[in-house]
Short mmCIF file of C-alpha atoms in Angstrom, two decimals:
data_model
loop_
_atom_site.label_atom_id
_atom_site.label_comp_id
_atom_site.label_asym_id
_atom_site.label_seq_id
_atom_site.Cartn_x
_atom_site.Cartn_y
_atom_site.Cartn_z
CA MET A 1482 112.86 143.69 106.02
CA ALA A 1483 114.01 147.37 106.33
CA ASP A 1484 112.93 149.79 103.59
CA GLN A 1485 115.54 150.26 100.87
CA ALA A 1486 116.96 153.76 100.41
CA PRO A 1487 115.50 155.49 97.34
CA ASP A 1488 118.90 155.79 95.69
CA ALA A 1489 120.17 152.32 96.64
CA PRO A 1490 121.09 150.06 93.71
CA ALA A 1491 118.62 147.29 92.90
CA LEU A 1492 119.75 143.73 93.53
CA GLY A 1493 121.62 142.46 90.52
CA SER A 1494 122.25 145.92 89.09
CA VAL A 1495 125.59 147.77 88.89
CA ARG A 1496 125.60 151.46 89.60
CA THR A 1497 128.60 153.72 88.84
CA ALA A 1498 129.42 156.14 91.65
CA GLU A 1499 130.02 159.81 90.68
CA ARG A 1500 133.29 161.16 92.07
CA PRO A 1501 135.31 164.31 91.36
CA ALA A 1502 138.42 163.98 89.20
CA ALA A 1503 141.66 163.32 91.02
CA ASP A 1504 142.91 166.93 90.53
CA GLN A 1505 139.59 168.66 90.98
CA ASP A 1506 138.97 170.72 94.07
CA PRO A 1507 136.05 169.19 95.96
CA GLY A 1508 134.94 172.66 96.88
CA ALA A 1509 135.08 174.01 93.32
CA ALA A 1510 131.94 175.39 91.74
CA PRO A 1511 129.97 173.09 89.51
CA PRO A 1512 130.26 173.50 85.76
CA ALA A 1513 128.18 176.12 84.09
CA ALA A 1514 124.93 175.25 82.39
CA GLY A 1515 125.54 173.58 79.07
CA GLU A 1516 129.15 172.87 79.87
CA ASP A 1517 130.20 169.25 79.65
CA PRO A 1518 131.99 168.41 82.89
CA ARG A 1519 133.86 165.61 81.09
CA VAL A 1520 135.55 168.12 78.71
CA ALA A 1521 138.56 169.98 80.11
CA PRO A 1522 138.82 173.73 79.45
CA ALA A 1523 140.93 174.75 76.52
CA GLY A 1524 144.64 174.58 77.21
CA GLU A 1525 144.31 172.05 80.00
CA VAL A 1526 145.23 168.40 79.88
CA PRO A 1527 142.23 166.21 80.77
CA ALA A 1528 142.62 164.29 84.02
CA PRO A 1529 142.83 160.55 83.46
CA THR A 1530 139.67 158.59 84.27
CA SER A 1531 140.16 155.85 86.89
CA ALA A 1532 139.29 152.31 85.72
CA VAL A 1533 139.18 151.01 89.31
CA PRO A 1534 135.59 150.54 90.58
CA ASP A 1535 134.71 152.04 93.96
CA ARG A 1536 134.16 149.99 97.11
CA ALA A 1537 130.34 150.02 96.88
CA THR A 1538 130.49 148.54 93.38
CA LEU A 1539 132.94 145.86 94.52
CA ARG A 1540 130.75 144.91 97.49
CA LEU A 1541 127.67 144.66 95.27
CA ALA A 1542 129.51 142.54 92.70
CA LEU A 1543 130.73 140.20 95.46
CA VAL A 1544 127.20 139.83 96.88
CA VAL A 1545 125.70 139.06 93.47
CA GLY A 1546 128.50 136.61 92.68
CA GLY A 1547 128.00 134.87 96.04
CA LEU A 1548 124.27 134.48 95.41
CA VAL A 1549 124.88 132.99 91.96
CA LEU A 1550 127.46 130.56 93.39
CA ALA A 1551 125.09 129.50 96.19
CA VAL A 1552 122.30 128.80 93.70
CA LEU A 1553 124.61 126.72 91.50
CA LEU A 1554 125.95 124.73 94.47
CA GLY A 1555 122.42 124.08 95.77
CA PHE A 1556 121.28 122.84 92.39
CA GLY A 1557 124.28 120.53 92.10
CA LEU A 1558 123.81 119.06 95.58
CA GLY A 1559 120.12 118.56 94.92
CA ARG A 1560 120.93 116.59 91.79
CA ILE A 1561 123.42 114.42 93.69
CA ASN A 1562 121.16 113.71 96.68
CA GLY A 1563 117.84 113.54 94.89
CA GLY A 1564 118.86 111.42 91.96
CA GLY A 1565 116.42 113.16 89.66
CA GLY A 1566 112.78 114.19 89.80
CA PRO A 1567 109.79 112.21 91.05
CA THR A 1568 108.23 109.45 89.02
CA ALA A 1569 105.47 110.68 86.76
CA ALA A 1570 101.89 110.18 87.89
CA GLY A 1571 100.46 106.85 86.98
CA ALA A 1572 103.85 105.33 86.16
CA THR A 1573 104.48 101.79 87.24
CA GLY A 1574 106.69 101.55 90.34
CA SER A 1575 108.85 98.55 91.06
CA ALA A 1576 111.19 97.69 93.90
CA LEU A 1577 113.21 95.67 91.41
CA ALA A 1578 114.64 98.85 89.92
CA GLU A 1579 115.28 100.46 93.29
CA HIS A 1580 117.48 97.92 95.03
CA THR A 1581 119.47 95.70 92.72
CA HIS A 1582 122.92 94.26 93.40
CA ALA A 1583 125.46 92.22 91.56
CA PRO A 1584 125.16 88.47 92.19
CA GLY A 1585 127.39 87.35 95.05
CA ALA A 1586 127.48 90.77 96.70
CA GLY A 1587 127.85 90.71 100.46
CA ALA A 1588 126.22 92.63 103.28
CA HIS A 1589 126.38 96.40 103.18
CA SER A 1590 125.38 99.28 105.40
CA HIS A 1591 122.74 101.86 104.57
CA GLY A 1592 122.88 105.53 103.73
CA ALA A 1593 120.49 108.02 105.29
CA ASP A 1594 117.71 107.48 102.74
CA GLN A 1595 117.95 103.70 102.98
CA ASP A 1596 117.91 103.83 106.78
CA ALA A 1597 114.46 105.39 106.67
CA ALA A 1598 113.26 102.72 104.24
CA ALA A 1599 114.61 99.98 106.52
CA GLU A 1600 112.41 100.97 109.45
CA ALA A 1601 109.63 98.51 110.24
CA GLY A 1602 106.26 99.53 108.83
CA GLY A 1603 102.71 98.48 109.57
CA LEU A 1604 102.94 99.51 113.21
CA ALA A 1605 100.41 102.34 112.91
CA VAL A 1606 97.09 103.02 111.25
CA SER A 1607 98.41 106.43 110.11
CA ARG A 1608 101.81 107.17 108.62
CA ASP A 1609 103.43 109.33 105.92
CA GLY A 1610 100.28 111.45 105.61
CA TYR A 1611 97.90 108.54 104.97
CA THR A 1612 95.39 106.65 107.15
CA LEU A 1613 94.01 103.13 106.81
CA THR A 1614 90.28 103.21 107.56
CA PRO A 1615 88.59 99.78 107.84
CA LEU A 1616 84.83 99.71 107.28
CA ALA A 1617 84.51 96.63 109.53
CA ASP A 1618 87.02 94.93 111.82
CA GLU A 1619 85.17 91.92 113.30
CA PHE A 1620 84.87 88.52 111.63
CA THR A 1621 83.20 85.23 112.52
CA VAL A 1622 85.68 82.38 112.87
CA GLY A 1623 85.70 80.09 109.85
CA GLN A 1624 83.00 82.05 108.04
CA ALA A 1625 83.62 83.71 104.68
CA GLY A 1626 83.60 87.47 105.05
CA GLU A 1627 84.89 90.53 103.26
CA LEU A 1628 87.58 92.97 104.28
CA ARG A 1629 86.64 96.50 103.17
CA PHE A 1630 88.70 99.63 103.77
CA GLN A 1631 89.76 103.01 102.42
CA ILE A 1632 93.02 104.94 102.34
CA ARG A 1633 92.60 108.61 103.26
CA ASP A 1634 95.03 111.50 102.99
CA GLY A 1635 95.80 114.28 105.46
CA GLN A 1636 92.63 116.16 104.45
CA ARG A 1637 90.56 113.01 105.09
CA ARG A 1638 89.92 112.63 101.36
CA THR A 1639 89.67 109.10 100.02
CA VAL A 1640 92.69 108.27 97.88
CA THR A 1641 91.92 106.75 94.48
CA ARG A 1642 95.29 106.91 92.69
CA PHE A 1643 97.89 104.22 93.37
CA ALA A 1644 101.01 103.08 91.54
CA VAL A 1645 101.32 99.47 90.44
CA VAL A 1646 104.14 97.80 92.43
CA HIS A 1647 104.92 94.09 92.06
CA ASP A 1648 102.11 93.82 89.49
CA LYS A 1649 99.42 95.11 91.90
CA PRO A 1650 98.28 98.53 93.19
CA MET A 1651 97.51 97.12 96.66
CA HIS A 1652 98.95 94.21 98.65
CA VAL A 1653 97.15 93.09 101.82
CA ILE A 1654 98.85 90.76 104.30
CA VAL A 1655 96.78 89.18 107.07
CA VAL A 1656 98.33 87.19 109.92
CA ARG A 1657 97.32 86.31 113.46
CA ARG A 1658 99.31 88.10 116.15
CA ASP A 1659 101.16 84.87 117.00
CA LEU A 1660 102.40 84.98 113.34
CA SER A 1661 100.28 82.01 112.24
CA GLY A 1662 97.63 81.88 109.49
CA TYR A 1663 99.50 84.04 106.94
CA GLN A 1664 97.47 85.22 103.91
CA HIS A 1665 98.59 87.39 100.98
CA LEU A 1666 95.59 89.06 99.29
CA HIS A 1667 95.01 91.49 96.43
CA PRO A 1668 91.83 93.55 96.83
CA THR A 1669 90.01 95.47 94.13
CA MET A 1670 89.06 99.14 94.35
CA ALA A 1671 85.65 100.66 93.62
CA VAL A 1672 85.34 104.07 91.96
CA ASP A 1673 84.83 105.72 95.35
CA GLY A 1674 88.17 104.42 96.62
CA THR A 1675 86.80 101.54 98.71
CA TRP A 1676 88.97 98.41 98.59
CA SER A 1677 87.43 94.98 99.14
CA VAL A 1678 88.64 91.38 99.21
CA PRO A 1679 87.12 88.09 100.46
CA LEU A 1680 88.60 87.09 103.82
CA THR A 1681 88.13 84.11 106.12
CA LEU A 1682 89.80 84.01 109.53
CA PRO A 1683 90.19 80.30 110.37
CA SER A 1684 90.80 80.68 114.11
CA ALA A 1685 89.87 82.98 116.96
CA GLY A 1686 92.13 85.77 118.11
CA VAL A 1687 93.44 89.17 117.13
CA TRP A 1688 94.73 89.39 113.58
CA ARG A 1689 96.88 92.02 111.95
CA ALA A 1690 96.02 93.35 108.49
CA TYR A 1691 98.68 95.26 106.53
CA ALA A 1692 97.98 97.51 103.55
CA ASP A 1693 101.16 97.81 101.46
CA PHE A 1694 100.78 100.44 98.72
CA THR A 1695 102.22 103.44 96.88
CA ALA A 1696 99.84 106.42 96.80
CA VAL A 1697 100.00 109.00 94.01
CA ALA A 1698 99.22 112.59 95.03
CA ASP A 1699 97.55 115.20 92.85
CA ASP A 1700 100.93 116.68 91.91
CA GLY A 1701 102.28 113.26 90.87
CA ARG A 1702 104.41 112.61 93.98
CA GLN A 1703 104.48 108.95 95.01
CA THR A 1704 104.57 107.80 98.63
CA ALA A 1705 105.24 104.15 99.43
CA THR A 1706 104.13 103.05 102.88
CA THR A 1707 102.62 100.19 104.88
CA LEU A 1708 99.76 100.75 107.33
CA GLY A 1709 98.37 98.23 109.80
CA VAL A 1710 95.16 97.64 111.72
CA ASP A 1711 93.90 94.88 114.03
CA LEU A 1712 91.00 92.60 113.13
CA VAL A 1713 89.10 90.55 115.70
CA ALA A 1714 87.74 87.00 115.46
CA PRO A 1715 85.92 86.41 118.79
CA GLY A 1716 86.31 83.02 120.48
CA ASP A 1717 88.70 80.99 122.59
CA TYR A 1718 92.22 81.97 121.71
CA THR A 1719 95.27 79.81 122.36
CA PRO A 1720 98.45 81.38 120.96
CA ARG A 1721 100.91 79.11 119.17
CA ASP A 1722 104.60 79.10 119.94
CA LEU A 1723 106.79 80.42 117.15
CA PRO A 1724 108.65 77.52 115.48
CA SER A 1725 112.37 77.33 116.19
CA PRO A 1726 114.81 78.70 113.60
CA ALA A 1727 115.58 76.16 110.87
CA ALA A 1728 117.37 76.29 107.53
CA THR A 1729 114.86 74.10 105.67
CA THR A 1730 111.12 73.61 105.59
CA ARG A 1731 108.60 71.64 103.56
CA VAL A 1732 105.53 73.01 101.79
CA ASP A 1733 103.31 70.96 99.48
CA GLU A 1734 105.70 68.56 97.72
CA PHE A 1735 108.67 70.96 97.90
CA THR A 1736 111.67 71.32 100.18
CA VAL A 1737 112.80 74.92 100.56
CA GLU A 1738 116.26 75.76 101.90
CA TYR A 1739 117.13 79.14 103.35
CA ARG A 1740 120.64 80.63 103.31
CA GLY A 1741 121.64 83.95 104.80
CA ALA A 1742 122.86 85.62 107.97
CA PRO A 1743 120.82 88.76 108.73
CA ARG A 1744 122.49 91.27 111.00
CA PRO A 1745 120.99 94.41 112.58
CA GLY A 1746 121.42 97.51 110.47
CA LEU A 1747 122.87 95.69 107.46
CA THR A 1748 121.37 94.67 104.15
CA VAL A 1749 122.24 91.04 103.42
CA PRO A 1750 121.42 88.60 100.62
CA VAL A 1751 118.94 85.90 101.55
CA ASP A 1752 118.69 82.96 99.12
CA PHE A 1753 115.95 80.35 98.83
CA ARG A 1754 116.56 77.14 96.89
CA ILE A 1755 113.59 74.93 96.04
CA THR A 1756 113.70 71.22 95.18
CA GLY A 1757 110.95 68.79 94.34
CA ALA A 1758 110.30 65.26 95.62
CA ASP A 1759 112.72 63.89 93.03
CA GLY A 1760 115.51 66.15 94.26
CA ALA A 1761 115.44 68.30 91.14
CA GLY A 1762 114.63 71.99 91.04
CA PRO A 1763 111.16 72.76 89.67
CA THR A 1764 110.58 75.26 86.90
CA LEU A 1765 109.85 78.46 88.79
CA GLU A 1766 107.41 80.96 87.35
CA ARG A 1767 107.28 84.67 87.92
CA TYR A 1768 104.90 85.71 90.68
CA LEU A 1769 104.11 89.40 91.25
CA GLY A 1770 106.74 90.40 88.73
CA ALA A 1771 109.56 88.24 90.15
CA TYR A 1772 110.42 84.64 90.94
CA GLY A 1773 109.24 85.10 94.50
CA HIS A 1774 107.69 87.50 96.98
CA LEU A 1775 108.98 87.72 100.55
CA VAL A 1776 107.33 89.24 103.64
CA ALA A 1777 109.23 89.58 106.92
CA LEU A 1778 107.45 90.24 110.23
CA ARG A 1779 109.09 90.93 113.57
CA GLN A 1780 107.91 88.93 116.59
CA GLY A 1781 106.48 91.07 119.39
CA ASP A 1782 105.31 94.26 117.68
CA LEU A 1783 104.72 92.63 114.26
CA GLY A 1784 106.80 95.23 112.44
CA TYR A 1785 106.60 94.77 108.67
CA LEU A 1786 109.81 94.81 106.61
CA HIS A 1787 110.12 95.52 102.92
CA VAL A 1788 112.26 92.89 101.19
CA HIS A 1789 113.55 93.55 97.66
CA PRO A 1790 114.07 90.69 95.18
CA GLU A 1791 116.56 90.24 92.41
CA ALA A 1792 114.98 90.33 88.97
CA GLU A 1793 116.58 87.02 87.96
CA LEU A 1794 117.54 83.77 89.67
CA VAL A 1795 121.04 83.62 91.15
CA ASP A 1796 122.57 80.19 90.52
CA GLY A 1797 119.06 78.74 90.51
CA ALA A 1798 118.07 80.36 93.83
CA ILE A 1799 115.60 83.16 94.55
CA ARG A 1800 117.58 86.01 96.08
CA PHE A 1801 116.21 88.81 98.24
CA TRP A 1802 117.89 91.68 100.10
CA LEU A 1803 116.80 91.83 103.73
CA THR A 1804 117.44 94.61 106.23
CA THR A 1805 116.61 93.92 109.88
CA PRO A 1806 116.63 97.13 111.94
CA ALA A 1807 117.16 95.47 115.34
CA PRO A 1808 117.92 92.12 117.00
CA GLY A 1809 115.04 89.73 117.57
CA ARG A 1810 113.16 86.88 115.96
CA TYR A 1811 111.54 87.35 112.58
CA ARG A 1812 109.13 85.23 110.57
CA LEU A 1813 109.76 85.02 106.81
CA TYR A 1814 107.00 84.11 104.35
CA LEU A 1815 108.16 83.17 100.85
CA ASP A 1816 105.56 83.00 98.07
CA PHE A 1817 106.69 81.24 94.89
CA ALA A 1818 104.89 79.81 91.87
CA THR A 1819 105.34 76.63 89.88
CA GLY A 1820 102.89 74.75 87.67
CA GLY A 1821 100.45 77.64 87.92
CA GLU A 1822 100.11 77.27 91.70
CA VAL A 1823 101.44 79.52 94.47
CA SER A 1824 103.04 77.98 97.57
CA THR A 1825 104.16 79.69 100.77
CA ALA A 1826 107.23 78.55 102.73
CA GLU A 1827 107.73 79.91 106.26
CA PHE A 1828 110.93 80.33 108.28
CA THR A 1829 111.86 81.62 111.72
CA VAL A 1830 115.08 83.65 111.73
CA ALA A 1831 116.98 84.79 114.83
CA VAL A 1832 118.88 88.05 114.39
CA SER A 1833 121.54 89.02 116.93
#
């Protein structure tokens, strides 16, 4: 920045320029010492003082006014786009409050912020400034083991502060790469930031483990993300074909019906209706803060999609809002609870 002239007005100040009176000779001698230049000599009529500011004053006033207007406009736009400040540190986060819709609402497109949220997660071990670091990645088929890992920030420090989302600070999903063997686990964290959970891999192959969490930074900012890493169970591996798309499936003694028509780039309602062996709907219990928990995985790259539930049942059905970013086949895993037990219904969905 160039040096400011010694007599230049400071930013935000107003300086009055000194000019000769309208009838005063610019070449006239200055007033004598002690003589007030503002007082006209005896017998003369004082020259009127101009109330019109000079050009320098006008330019300065316009600059200051423009800066004030820009600050006010920026603040207003920030309020509109940001929707308020970040959630306080340690506060409970919930997707239920972030993506609710009136019952019966149809598909809708996303805005810029929602587009970013709709991208598939779990494709990388590092994302959004955080890294999933497993302490072991090989398991013996059919033998009880333990999955242990840490979440580290951009300075390689172990993260120990997480927000509670869907009743838990950490959700771990484990599935074989052919989308079989789904498990939904909730590890516990030691004081040093190491997470651990019992894990048994029932068949040989490469498995994908997802860590779904919301980290809380030192300044209170919360970052929700999903990281993924491969686990190995050595042995003969025969991949299973993905089941064909179907509107109903059976799990335990329940029949679960799926209704919805996902389309690329749109958020659509997806309803699940559960009936028992007698044809009546069972009494559903809240699981992870809602009447159901849904995970969607994309065949091929195993991209992980966040699916937001309604807080209440909609005409007796569990409703979620699903966004599929691209055409393809997806596997849906619905966890629901009744009679104190959790069941998982699985569906294949073709999106085109």
